[in-house]
Short mmCIF file of C-alpha atoms in Angstrom, two decimals:
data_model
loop_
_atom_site.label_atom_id
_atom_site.label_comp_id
_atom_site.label_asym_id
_atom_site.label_seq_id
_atom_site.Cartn_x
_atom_site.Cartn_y
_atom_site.Cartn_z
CA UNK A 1 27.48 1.61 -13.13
CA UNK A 2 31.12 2.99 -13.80
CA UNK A 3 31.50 -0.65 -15.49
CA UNK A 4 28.67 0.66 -17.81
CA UNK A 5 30.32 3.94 -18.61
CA UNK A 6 32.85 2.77 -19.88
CA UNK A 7 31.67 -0.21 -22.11
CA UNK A 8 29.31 2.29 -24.47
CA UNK A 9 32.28 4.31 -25.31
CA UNK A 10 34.00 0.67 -26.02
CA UNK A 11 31.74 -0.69 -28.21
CA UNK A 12 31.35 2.37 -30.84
CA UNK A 13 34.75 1.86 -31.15
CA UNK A 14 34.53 -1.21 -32.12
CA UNK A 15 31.82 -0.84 -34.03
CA UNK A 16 33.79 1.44 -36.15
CA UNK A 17 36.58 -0.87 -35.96
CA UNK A 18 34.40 -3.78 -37.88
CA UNK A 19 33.09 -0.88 -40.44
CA UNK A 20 36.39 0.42 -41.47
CA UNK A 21 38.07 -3.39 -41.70
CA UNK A 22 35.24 -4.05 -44.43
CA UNK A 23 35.98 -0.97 -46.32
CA UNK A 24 39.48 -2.26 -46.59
CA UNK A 25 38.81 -6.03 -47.67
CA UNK A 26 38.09 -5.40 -51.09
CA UNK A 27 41.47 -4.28 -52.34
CA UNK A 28 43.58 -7.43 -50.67
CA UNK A 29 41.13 -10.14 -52.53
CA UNK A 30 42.76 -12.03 -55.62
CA UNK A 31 41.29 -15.34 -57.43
CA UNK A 32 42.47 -19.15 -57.84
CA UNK A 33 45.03 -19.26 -60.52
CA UNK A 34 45.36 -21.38 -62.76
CA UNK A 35 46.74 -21.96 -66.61
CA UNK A 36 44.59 -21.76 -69.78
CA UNK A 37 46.85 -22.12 -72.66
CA UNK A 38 50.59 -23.26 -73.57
CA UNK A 39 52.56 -22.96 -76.47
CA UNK A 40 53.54 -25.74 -77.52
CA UNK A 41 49.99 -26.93 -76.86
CA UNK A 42 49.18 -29.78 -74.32
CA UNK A 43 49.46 -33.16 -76.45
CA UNK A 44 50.58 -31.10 -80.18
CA UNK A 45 53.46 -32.85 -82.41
CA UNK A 46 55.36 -29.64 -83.55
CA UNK A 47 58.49 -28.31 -85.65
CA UNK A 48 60.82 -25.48 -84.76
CA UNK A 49 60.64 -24.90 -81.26
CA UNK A 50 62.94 -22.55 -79.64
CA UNK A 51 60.64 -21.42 -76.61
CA UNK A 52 58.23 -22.37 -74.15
CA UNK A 53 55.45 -20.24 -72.93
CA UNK A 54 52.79 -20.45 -70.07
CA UNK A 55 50.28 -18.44 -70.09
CA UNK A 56 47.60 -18.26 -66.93
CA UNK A 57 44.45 -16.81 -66.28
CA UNK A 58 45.61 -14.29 -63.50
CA UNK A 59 49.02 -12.23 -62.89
CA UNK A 60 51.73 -14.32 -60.82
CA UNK A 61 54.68 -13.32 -59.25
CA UNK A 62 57.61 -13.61 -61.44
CA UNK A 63 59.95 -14.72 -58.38
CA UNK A 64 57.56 -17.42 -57.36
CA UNK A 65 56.95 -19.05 -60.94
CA UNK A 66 59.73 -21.58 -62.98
CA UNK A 67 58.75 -23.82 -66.07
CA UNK A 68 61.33 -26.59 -66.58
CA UNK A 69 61.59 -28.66 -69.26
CA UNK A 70 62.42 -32.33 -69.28
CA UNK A 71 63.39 -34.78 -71.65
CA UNK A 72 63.46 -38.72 -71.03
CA UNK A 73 62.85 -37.69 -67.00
CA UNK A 74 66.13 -35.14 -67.50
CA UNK A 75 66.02 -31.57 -67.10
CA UNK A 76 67.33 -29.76 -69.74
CA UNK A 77 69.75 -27.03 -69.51
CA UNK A 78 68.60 -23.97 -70.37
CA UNK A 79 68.13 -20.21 -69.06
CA UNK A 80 65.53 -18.45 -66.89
CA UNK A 81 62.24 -18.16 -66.31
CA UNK A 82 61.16 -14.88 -68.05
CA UNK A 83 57.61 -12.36 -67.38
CA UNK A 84 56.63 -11.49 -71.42
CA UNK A 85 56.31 -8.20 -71.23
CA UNK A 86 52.80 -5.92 -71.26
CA UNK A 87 50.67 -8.71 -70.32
CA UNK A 88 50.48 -8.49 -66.64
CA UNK A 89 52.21 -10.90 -65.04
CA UNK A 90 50.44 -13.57 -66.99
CA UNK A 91 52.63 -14.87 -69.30
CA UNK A 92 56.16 -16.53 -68.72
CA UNK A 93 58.70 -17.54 -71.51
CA UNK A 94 61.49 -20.23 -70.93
CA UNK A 95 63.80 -19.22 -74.14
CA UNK A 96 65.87 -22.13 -75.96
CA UNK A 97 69.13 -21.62 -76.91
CA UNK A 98 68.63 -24.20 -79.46
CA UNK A 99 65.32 -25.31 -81.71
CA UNK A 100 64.87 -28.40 -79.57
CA UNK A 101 66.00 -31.72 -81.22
CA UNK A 102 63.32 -34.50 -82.50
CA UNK A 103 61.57 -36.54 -79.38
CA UNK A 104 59.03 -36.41 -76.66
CA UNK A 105 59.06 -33.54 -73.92
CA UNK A 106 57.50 -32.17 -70.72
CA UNK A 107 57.49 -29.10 -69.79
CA UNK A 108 56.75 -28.22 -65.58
CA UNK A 109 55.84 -25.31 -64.33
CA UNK A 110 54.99 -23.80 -60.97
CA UNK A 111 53.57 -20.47 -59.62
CA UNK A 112 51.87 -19.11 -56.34
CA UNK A 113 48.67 -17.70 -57.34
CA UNK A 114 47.19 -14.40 -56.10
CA UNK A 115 45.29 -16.39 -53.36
CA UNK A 116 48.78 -18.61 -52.18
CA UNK A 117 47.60 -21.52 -53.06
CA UNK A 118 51.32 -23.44 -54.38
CA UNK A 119 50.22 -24.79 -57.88
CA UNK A 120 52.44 -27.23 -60.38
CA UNK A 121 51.09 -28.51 -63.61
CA UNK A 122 52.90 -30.31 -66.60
CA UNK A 123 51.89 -30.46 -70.41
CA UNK A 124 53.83 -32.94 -72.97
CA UNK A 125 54.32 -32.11 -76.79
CA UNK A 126 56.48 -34.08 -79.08
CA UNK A 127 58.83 -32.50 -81.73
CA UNK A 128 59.10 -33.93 -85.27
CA UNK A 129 61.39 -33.47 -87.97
CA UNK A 130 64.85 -32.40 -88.12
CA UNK A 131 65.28 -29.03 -86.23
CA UNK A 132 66.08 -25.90 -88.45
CA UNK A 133 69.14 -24.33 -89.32
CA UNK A 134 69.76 -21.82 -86.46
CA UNK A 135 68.87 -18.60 -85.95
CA UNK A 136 70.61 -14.83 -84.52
CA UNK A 137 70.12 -14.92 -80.99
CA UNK A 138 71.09 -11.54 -80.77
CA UNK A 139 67.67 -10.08 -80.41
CA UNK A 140 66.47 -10.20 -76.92
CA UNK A 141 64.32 -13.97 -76.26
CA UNK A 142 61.76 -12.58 -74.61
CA UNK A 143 60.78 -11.01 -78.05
CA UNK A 144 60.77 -14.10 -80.00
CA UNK A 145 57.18 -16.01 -80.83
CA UNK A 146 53.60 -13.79 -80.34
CA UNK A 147 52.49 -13.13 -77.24
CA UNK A 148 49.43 -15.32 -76.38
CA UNK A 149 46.85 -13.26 -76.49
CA UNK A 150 42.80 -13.82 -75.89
CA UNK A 151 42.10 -14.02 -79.55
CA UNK A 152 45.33 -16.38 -80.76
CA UNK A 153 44.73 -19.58 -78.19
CA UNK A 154 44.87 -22.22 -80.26
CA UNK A 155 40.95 -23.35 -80.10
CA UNK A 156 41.29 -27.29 -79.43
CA UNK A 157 43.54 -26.99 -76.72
CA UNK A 158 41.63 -27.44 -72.95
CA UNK A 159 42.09 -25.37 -70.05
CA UNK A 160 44.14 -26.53 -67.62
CA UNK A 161 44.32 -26.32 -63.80
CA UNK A 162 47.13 -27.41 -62.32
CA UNK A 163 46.82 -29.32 -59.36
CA UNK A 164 47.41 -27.81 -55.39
CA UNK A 165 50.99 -28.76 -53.79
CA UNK A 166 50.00 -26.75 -50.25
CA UNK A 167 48.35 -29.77 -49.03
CA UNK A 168 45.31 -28.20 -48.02
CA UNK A 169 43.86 -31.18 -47.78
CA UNK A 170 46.46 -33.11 -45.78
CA UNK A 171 44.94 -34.13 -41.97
CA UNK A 172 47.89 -32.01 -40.31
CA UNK A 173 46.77 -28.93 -42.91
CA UNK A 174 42.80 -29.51 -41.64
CA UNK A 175 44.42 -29.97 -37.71
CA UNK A 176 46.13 -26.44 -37.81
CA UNK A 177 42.83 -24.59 -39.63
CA UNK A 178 40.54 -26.56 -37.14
CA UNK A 179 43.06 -25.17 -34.23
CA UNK A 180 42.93 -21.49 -35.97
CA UNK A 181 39.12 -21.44 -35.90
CA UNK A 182 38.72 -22.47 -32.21
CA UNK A 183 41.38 -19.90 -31.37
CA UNK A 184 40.13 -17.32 -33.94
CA UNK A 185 36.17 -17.97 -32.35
CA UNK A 186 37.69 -18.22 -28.89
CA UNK A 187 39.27 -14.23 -29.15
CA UNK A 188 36.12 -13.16 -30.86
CA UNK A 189 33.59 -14.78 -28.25
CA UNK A 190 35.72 -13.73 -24.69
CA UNK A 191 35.65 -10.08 -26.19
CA UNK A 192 31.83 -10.48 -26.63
CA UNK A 193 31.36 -11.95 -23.19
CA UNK A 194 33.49 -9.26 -22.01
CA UNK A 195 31.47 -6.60 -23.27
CA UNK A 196 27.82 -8.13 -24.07
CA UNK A 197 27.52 -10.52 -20.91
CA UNK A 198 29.39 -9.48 -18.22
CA UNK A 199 27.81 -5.14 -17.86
CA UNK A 200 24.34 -7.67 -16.80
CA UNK A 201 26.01 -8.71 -14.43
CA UNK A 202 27.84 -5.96 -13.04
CA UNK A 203 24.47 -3.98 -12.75
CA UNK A 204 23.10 -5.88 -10.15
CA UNK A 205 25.03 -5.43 -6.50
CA UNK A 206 24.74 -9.12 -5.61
CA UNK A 207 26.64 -10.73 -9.00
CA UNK A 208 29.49 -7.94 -9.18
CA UNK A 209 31.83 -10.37 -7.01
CA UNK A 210 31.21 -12.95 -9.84
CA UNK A 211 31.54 -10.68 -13.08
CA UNK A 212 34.74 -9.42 -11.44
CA UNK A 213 36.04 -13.08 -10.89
CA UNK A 214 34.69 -13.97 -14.23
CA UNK A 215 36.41 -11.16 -16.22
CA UNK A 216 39.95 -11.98 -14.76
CA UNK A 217 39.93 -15.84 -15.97
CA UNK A 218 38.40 -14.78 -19.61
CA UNK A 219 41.63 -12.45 -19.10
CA UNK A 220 43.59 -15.82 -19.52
CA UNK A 221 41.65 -17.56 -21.60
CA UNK A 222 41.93 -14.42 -24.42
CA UNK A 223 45.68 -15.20 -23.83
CA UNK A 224 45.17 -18.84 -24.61
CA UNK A 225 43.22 -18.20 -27.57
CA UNK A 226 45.79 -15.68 -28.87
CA UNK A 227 48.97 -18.17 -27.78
CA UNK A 228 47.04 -20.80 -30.15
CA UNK A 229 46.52 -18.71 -32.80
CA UNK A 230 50.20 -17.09 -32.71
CA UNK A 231 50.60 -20.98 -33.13
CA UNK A 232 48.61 -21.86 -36.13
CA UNK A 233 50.24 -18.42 -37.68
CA UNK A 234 53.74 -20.07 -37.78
CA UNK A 235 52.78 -23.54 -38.68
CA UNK A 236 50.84 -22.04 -41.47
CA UNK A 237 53.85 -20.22 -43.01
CA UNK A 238 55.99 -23.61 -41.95
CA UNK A 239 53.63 -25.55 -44.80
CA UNK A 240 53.41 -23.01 -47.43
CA UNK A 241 57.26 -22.61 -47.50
CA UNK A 242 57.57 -26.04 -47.58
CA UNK A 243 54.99 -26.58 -50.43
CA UNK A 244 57.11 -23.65 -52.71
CA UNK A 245 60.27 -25.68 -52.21
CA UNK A 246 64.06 -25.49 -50.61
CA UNK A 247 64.94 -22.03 -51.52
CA UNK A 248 61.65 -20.65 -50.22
CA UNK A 249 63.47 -18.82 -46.50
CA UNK A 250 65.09 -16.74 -48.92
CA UNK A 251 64.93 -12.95 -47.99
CA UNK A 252 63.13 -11.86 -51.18
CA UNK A 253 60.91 -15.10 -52.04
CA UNK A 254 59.80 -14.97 -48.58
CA UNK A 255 59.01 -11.60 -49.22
CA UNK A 256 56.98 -11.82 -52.13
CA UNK A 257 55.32 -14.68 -50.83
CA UNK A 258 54.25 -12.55 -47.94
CA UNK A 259 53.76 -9.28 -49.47
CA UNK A 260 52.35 -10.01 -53.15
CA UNK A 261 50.21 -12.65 -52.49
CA UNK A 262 46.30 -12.60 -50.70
CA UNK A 263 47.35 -15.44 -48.44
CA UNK A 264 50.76 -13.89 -47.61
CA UNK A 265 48.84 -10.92 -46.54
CA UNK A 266 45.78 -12.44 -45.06
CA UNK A 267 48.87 -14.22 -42.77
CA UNK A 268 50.28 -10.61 -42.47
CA UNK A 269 46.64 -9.13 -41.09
CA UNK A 270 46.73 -12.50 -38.75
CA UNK A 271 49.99 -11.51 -37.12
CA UNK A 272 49.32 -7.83 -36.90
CA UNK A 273 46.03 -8.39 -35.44
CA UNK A 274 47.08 -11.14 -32.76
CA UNK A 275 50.03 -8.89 -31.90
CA UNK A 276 47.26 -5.54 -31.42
CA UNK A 277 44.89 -8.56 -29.34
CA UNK A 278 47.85 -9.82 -27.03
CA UNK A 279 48.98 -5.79 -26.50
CA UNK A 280 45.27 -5.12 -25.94
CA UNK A 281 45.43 -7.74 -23.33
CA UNK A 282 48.23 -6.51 -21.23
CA UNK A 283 47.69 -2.82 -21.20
CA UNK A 284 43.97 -4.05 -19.69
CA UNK A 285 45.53 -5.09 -16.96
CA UNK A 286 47.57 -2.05 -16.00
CA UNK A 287 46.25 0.57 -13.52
CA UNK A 288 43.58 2.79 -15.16
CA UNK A 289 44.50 0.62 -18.72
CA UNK A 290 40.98 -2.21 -18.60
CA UNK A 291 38.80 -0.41 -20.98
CA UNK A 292 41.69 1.49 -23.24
CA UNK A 293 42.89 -2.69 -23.58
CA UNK A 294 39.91 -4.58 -24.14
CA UNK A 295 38.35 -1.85 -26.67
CA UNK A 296 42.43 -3.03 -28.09
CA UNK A 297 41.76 -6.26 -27.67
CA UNK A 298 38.02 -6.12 -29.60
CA UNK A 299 39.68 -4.24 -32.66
CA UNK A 300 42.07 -7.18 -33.03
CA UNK A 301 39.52 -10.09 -32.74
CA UNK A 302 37.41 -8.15 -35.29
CA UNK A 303 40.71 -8.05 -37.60
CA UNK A 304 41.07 -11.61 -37.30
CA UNK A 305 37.90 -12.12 -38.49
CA UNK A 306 38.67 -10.96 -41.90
CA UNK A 307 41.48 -13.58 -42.09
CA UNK A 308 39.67 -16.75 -43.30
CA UNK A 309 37.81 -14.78 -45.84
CA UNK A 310 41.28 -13.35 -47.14
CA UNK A 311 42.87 -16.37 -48.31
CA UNK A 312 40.04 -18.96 -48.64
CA UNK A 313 36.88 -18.88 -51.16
CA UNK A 314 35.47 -15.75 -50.42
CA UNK A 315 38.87 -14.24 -52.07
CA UNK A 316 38.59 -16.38 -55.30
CA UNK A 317 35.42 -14.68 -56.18
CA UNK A 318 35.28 -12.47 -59.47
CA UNK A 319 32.14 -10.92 -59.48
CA UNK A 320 30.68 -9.09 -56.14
CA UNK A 321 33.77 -9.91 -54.84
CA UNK A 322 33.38 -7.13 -51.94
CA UNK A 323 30.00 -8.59 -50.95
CA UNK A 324 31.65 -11.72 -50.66
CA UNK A 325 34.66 -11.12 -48.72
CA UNK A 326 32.21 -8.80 -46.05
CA UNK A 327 29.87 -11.84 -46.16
CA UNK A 328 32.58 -14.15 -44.84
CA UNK A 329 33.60 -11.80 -42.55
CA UNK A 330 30.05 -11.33 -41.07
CA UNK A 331 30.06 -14.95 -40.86
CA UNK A 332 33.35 -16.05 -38.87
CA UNK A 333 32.01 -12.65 -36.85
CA UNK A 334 28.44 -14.29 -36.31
CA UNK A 335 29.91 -17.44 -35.32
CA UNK A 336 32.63 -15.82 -32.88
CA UNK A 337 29.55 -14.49 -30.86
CA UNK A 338 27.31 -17.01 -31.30
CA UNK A 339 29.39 -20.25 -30.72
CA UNK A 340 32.86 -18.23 -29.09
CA UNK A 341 30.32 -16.65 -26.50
CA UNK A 342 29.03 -19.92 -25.71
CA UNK A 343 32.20 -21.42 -24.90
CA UNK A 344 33.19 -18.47 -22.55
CA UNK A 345 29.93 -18.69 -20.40
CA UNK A 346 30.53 -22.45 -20.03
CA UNK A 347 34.24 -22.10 -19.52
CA UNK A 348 34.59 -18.82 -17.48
CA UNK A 349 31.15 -17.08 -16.47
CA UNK A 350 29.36 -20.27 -14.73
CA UNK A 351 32.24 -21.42 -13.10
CA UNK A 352 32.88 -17.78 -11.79
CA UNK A 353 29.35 -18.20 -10.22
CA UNK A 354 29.65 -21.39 -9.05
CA UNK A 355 33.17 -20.53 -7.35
CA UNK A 356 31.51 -18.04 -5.37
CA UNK A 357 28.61 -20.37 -3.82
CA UNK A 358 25.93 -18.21 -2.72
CA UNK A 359 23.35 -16.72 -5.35
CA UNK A 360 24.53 -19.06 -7.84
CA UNK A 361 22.06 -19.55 -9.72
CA UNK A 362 21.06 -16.48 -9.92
CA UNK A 363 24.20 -15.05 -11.84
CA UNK A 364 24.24 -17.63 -13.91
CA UNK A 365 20.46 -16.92 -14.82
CA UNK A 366 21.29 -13.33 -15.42
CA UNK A 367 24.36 -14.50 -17.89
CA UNK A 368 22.45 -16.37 -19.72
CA UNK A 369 19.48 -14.05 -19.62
CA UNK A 370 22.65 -11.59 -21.44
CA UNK A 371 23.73 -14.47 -23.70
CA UNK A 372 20.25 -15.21 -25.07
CA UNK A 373 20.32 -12.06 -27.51
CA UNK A 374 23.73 -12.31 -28.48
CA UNK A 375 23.50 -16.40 -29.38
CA UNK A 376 20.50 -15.00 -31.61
CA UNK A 377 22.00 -12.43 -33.10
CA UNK A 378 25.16 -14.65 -34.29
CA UNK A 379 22.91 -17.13 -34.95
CA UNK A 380 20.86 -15.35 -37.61
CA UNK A 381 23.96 -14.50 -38.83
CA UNK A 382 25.79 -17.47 -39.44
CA UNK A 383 22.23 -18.49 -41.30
CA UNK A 384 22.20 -15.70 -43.06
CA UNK A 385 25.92 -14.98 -44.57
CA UNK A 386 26.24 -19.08 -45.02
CA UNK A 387 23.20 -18.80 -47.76
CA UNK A 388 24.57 -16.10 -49.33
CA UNK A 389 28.32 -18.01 -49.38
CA UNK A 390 26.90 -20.38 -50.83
CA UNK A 391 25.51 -19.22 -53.40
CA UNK A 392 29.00 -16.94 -54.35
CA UNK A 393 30.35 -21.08 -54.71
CA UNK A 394 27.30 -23.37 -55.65
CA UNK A 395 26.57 -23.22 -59.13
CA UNK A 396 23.57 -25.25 -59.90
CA UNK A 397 21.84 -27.33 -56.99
CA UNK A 398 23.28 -30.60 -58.07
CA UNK A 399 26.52 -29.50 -56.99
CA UNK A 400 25.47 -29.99 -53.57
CA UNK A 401 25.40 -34.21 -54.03
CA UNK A 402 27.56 -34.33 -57.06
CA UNK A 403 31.05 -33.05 -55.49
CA UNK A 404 33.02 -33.26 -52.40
CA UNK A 405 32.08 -29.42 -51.84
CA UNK A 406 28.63 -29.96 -51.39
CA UNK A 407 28.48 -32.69 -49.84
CA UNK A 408 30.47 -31.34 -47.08
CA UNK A 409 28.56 -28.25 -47.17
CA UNK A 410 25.52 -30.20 -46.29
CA UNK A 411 27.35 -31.81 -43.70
CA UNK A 412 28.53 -28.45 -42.05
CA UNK A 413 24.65 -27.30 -42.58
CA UNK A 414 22.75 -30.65 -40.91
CA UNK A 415 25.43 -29.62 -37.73
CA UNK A 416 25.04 -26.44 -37.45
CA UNK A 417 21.27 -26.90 -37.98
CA UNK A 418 21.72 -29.08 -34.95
CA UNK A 419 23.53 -26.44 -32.66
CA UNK A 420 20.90 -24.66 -33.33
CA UNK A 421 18.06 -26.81 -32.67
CA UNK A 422 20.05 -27.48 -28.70
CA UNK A 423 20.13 -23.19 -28.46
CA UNK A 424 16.20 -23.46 -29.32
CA UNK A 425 15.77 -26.19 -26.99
CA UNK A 426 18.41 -24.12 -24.25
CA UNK A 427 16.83 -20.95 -24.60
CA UNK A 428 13.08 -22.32 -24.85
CA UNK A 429 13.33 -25.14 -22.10
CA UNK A 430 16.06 -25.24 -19.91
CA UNK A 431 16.00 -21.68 -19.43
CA UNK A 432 12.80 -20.95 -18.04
CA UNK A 433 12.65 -23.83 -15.58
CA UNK A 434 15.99 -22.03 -13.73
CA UNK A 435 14.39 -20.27 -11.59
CA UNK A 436 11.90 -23.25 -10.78
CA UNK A 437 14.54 -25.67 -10.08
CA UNK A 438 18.41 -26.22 -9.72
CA UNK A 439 19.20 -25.72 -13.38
CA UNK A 440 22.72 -24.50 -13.83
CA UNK A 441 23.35 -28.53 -14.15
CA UNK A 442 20.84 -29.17 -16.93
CA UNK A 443 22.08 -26.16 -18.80
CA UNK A 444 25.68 -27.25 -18.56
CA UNK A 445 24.64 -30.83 -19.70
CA UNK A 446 23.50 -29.05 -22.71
CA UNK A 447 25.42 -26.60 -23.29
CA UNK A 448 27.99 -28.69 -23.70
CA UNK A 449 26.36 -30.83 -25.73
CA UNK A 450 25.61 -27.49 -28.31
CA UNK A 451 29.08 -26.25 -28.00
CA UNK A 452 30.59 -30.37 -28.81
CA UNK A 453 28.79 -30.04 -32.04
CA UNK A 454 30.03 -26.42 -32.82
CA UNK A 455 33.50 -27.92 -32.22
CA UNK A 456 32.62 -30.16 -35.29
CA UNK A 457 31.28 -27.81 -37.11
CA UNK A 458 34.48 -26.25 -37.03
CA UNK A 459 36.89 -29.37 -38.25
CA UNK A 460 34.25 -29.66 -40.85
CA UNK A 461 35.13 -26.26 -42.04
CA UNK A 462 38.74 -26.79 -42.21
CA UNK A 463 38.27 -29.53 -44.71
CA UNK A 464 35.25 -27.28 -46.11
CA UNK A 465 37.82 -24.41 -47.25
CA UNK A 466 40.83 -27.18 -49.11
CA UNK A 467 38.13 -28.09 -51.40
CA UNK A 468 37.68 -26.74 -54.82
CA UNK A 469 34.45 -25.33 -55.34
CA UNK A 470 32.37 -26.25 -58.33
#
């Protein structure tokens, strides 16, 4: 019973822990970037150029973006990069000391949008004629040519996108994301156990000896999980920095990249939070320190949670774009019970009983009897939060055959509709014929089996979250 005491004080805490991380998701969300108009225009034949401008749908950081302009595959000469002043961050001028001369040109730019996704893009124009007599430079650049505004696009010219230099998509991009989620799940699902499995346990006299044993070794598999996601954390930041270029371990562009951008501080929130989950983790094992660390420890895995919907789709959002960050969030949170909880009992609580020999099966009866609610729970809201994600990213139904998102979205939902036809089949069959029969082997056997295709659901959400949405 002191066990008890001491886990209801634990989980209001953490409770209020999950409530005040959704208040503060809103104001870190940001959208894809991308560019709708240039001047000169994508494919125009024009006189009298002595500027370049990009213009893009969202503010950018002015550090992180550079247009360069080429001519016969050589880069021309010419001065910096300039933010046009009073419009937000979303227009950038590359002033000419010179009208250009007659020929063909490209011009290249590159930005980090709000959401950190590394974009480049490239539009050609050709200048014709003989270039005009030259002008006083004396007036500041930035001030030459009108700013493009809304209203003065030219009308013909298409929006353009720019295409994603992070590779996202790359296998050793999907490898780290698929590592992050099993870590990211692991933290959330041990804390669960901790707290929703393991008090069933410790109320009866005759499993104590096994929720004791079992709550030391999910002590070292939290550590695992965090060690892995410390892990992911730097190869993440190892890819990004190599996707913005050379210069990008600078002091300040690393600094901007980290501090002005959602996926800088999405990876920000990540370190903080693995650093409060590790620190949770030691102080609950010093004298007098267990529930003080693992309430710790819970605050951080519920902080992590938030990470995926920070700098993945959830955050490109523009309308609702609380509900949809909290939705994600209640998702990876959902799945961290259902499927992290599941991987705890099969890799810490049943061997715990086991270990022990005698009255065996009966622990693991009674942890299973405490998983059953929780697997439900997460389960309902995986279903749940994945409808209403995918309707914040599926436009019209035919998006679900006619691109690569949907089609792996149905993918991700035929699996996950298969873990949870083996939890039916667990909780309906295998369950109740425990106490008949020796069934801690059977409900390994499938277990396992449940958790093998969670572990796929997983990889197929780390190629889910590189693909543009419709």
């Amino acid at each position: 019973m002191k066990l008890l005491t001491i886990i209801l004080p634990g989980r209001r805490a953490l409770l209020l822990a999950a409530a005040v991380a959704c208040a503060l998701l809103p104001s870190v969300a940001a959208a894809h970037t991308k560019v709708d108009r240039t001047a000169p225009a994508d494919g125009d034949t024009v006189q009298d150029v002595r500027e370049v401008r990009v213009h893009f749908s969202r503010g950018v950081e002015s550090e992180l973006t550079s247009i360069t302009l080429f001519r016969d595959g050589a880069a021309i000469p010419v001065g910096r990069t300039q933010v046009v002043p009073e419009t937000e961050g979303r227009e950038y001028l590359l002033a000419l000391p010179d009208a250009l001369t007659p020929g063909a040109y490209e011009a290249r730019w590159k930005t980090v949008g709000g959401d950190g996704h590394v974009l480049e893009g490239t539009f050609r124009f050709v200048v014709d004629g003989p270039p005009p007599p030259p002008v006083d430079t004396a007036a500041p650049p930035v001030a030459a040519g009108p700013v493009l505004a809304a209203d003065s696009a030219p009308p013909a010219q298409h929006e353009m996108e720019g295409r994603e230099v992070s590779g996202a998509e790359s296998p050793q991009a999907v490898a780290v994301r698929w590592a992050w989620f099993a870590a990211l799940l692991g933290m959330i699902g041990v804390v669960t156990f901790r707290y929703g499995v393991l008090p069933r346990l410790d109320r009866e006299p005759a499993h104590r000896a096994v929720a004791a044993r079992a709550e030391s070794a999910a002590w070292f598999v939290a550590l695992g999980a965090a060690a892995l996601s410390v892990a992911t954390l730097m190869l993440r930041l190892l890819m990004q920095a190599a996707a913005l270029g050379a210069d990008a371990w600078s002091g300040q562009r690393l600094n901007l990249l980290l501090t002005q951008t959602g996926w800088g501080l999405a990876w920000v929130l990540q370190a903080i939070a693995t650093l409060a989950f590790v620190l949770g983790l030691f102080v609950a094992r010093a004298p007098y320190g267990k529930a003080a660390g693992w309430m710790g420890a819970g605050v951080g895995a519920i902080l992590l949670s938030a990470v995926p919907a920070l700098s993945g789709h959830a955050a490109s959002v523009t309308r609702l774009n609380a509900i949809a960050i909290a939705s994600d969030t209640l998702h990876v949170l959902g799945a961290g019970v259902w499927m992290g909880t599941l991987m705890a009992v099969l890799a810490v609580g049943i061997p715990a009983a086991l270990s022990l020999g005698a009255e065996a099966d009966g622990a693991v009866l009674s942890m299973v009897r405490g998983f059953s609610p929780l697997a439900l729970a997460g389960a309902a809201t995986v279903g749940l939060t994945g409808v209403v994600n995918a309707l914040f990213q599926i436009t019209a139904p035919a998006d679900l055959w006619a691109t690569s998102y949907g089609r792996t979205l149905l993918v991700k939902l035929l699996l996950l509709m298969g873990v949870a036809a083996l939890g039916w089949y667990n909780w309906k069959k295998v369950l109740p014929g425990m106490e008949a029969e020796p069934g801690v082997a059977r409900l390994r056997r499938s277990a396992r089996a449940e958790l093998g295709l969670a572990v796929l659901v997983l990889l197929v959400t780390a190629i889910l979250v590189a693909l543009p949405t419709p």
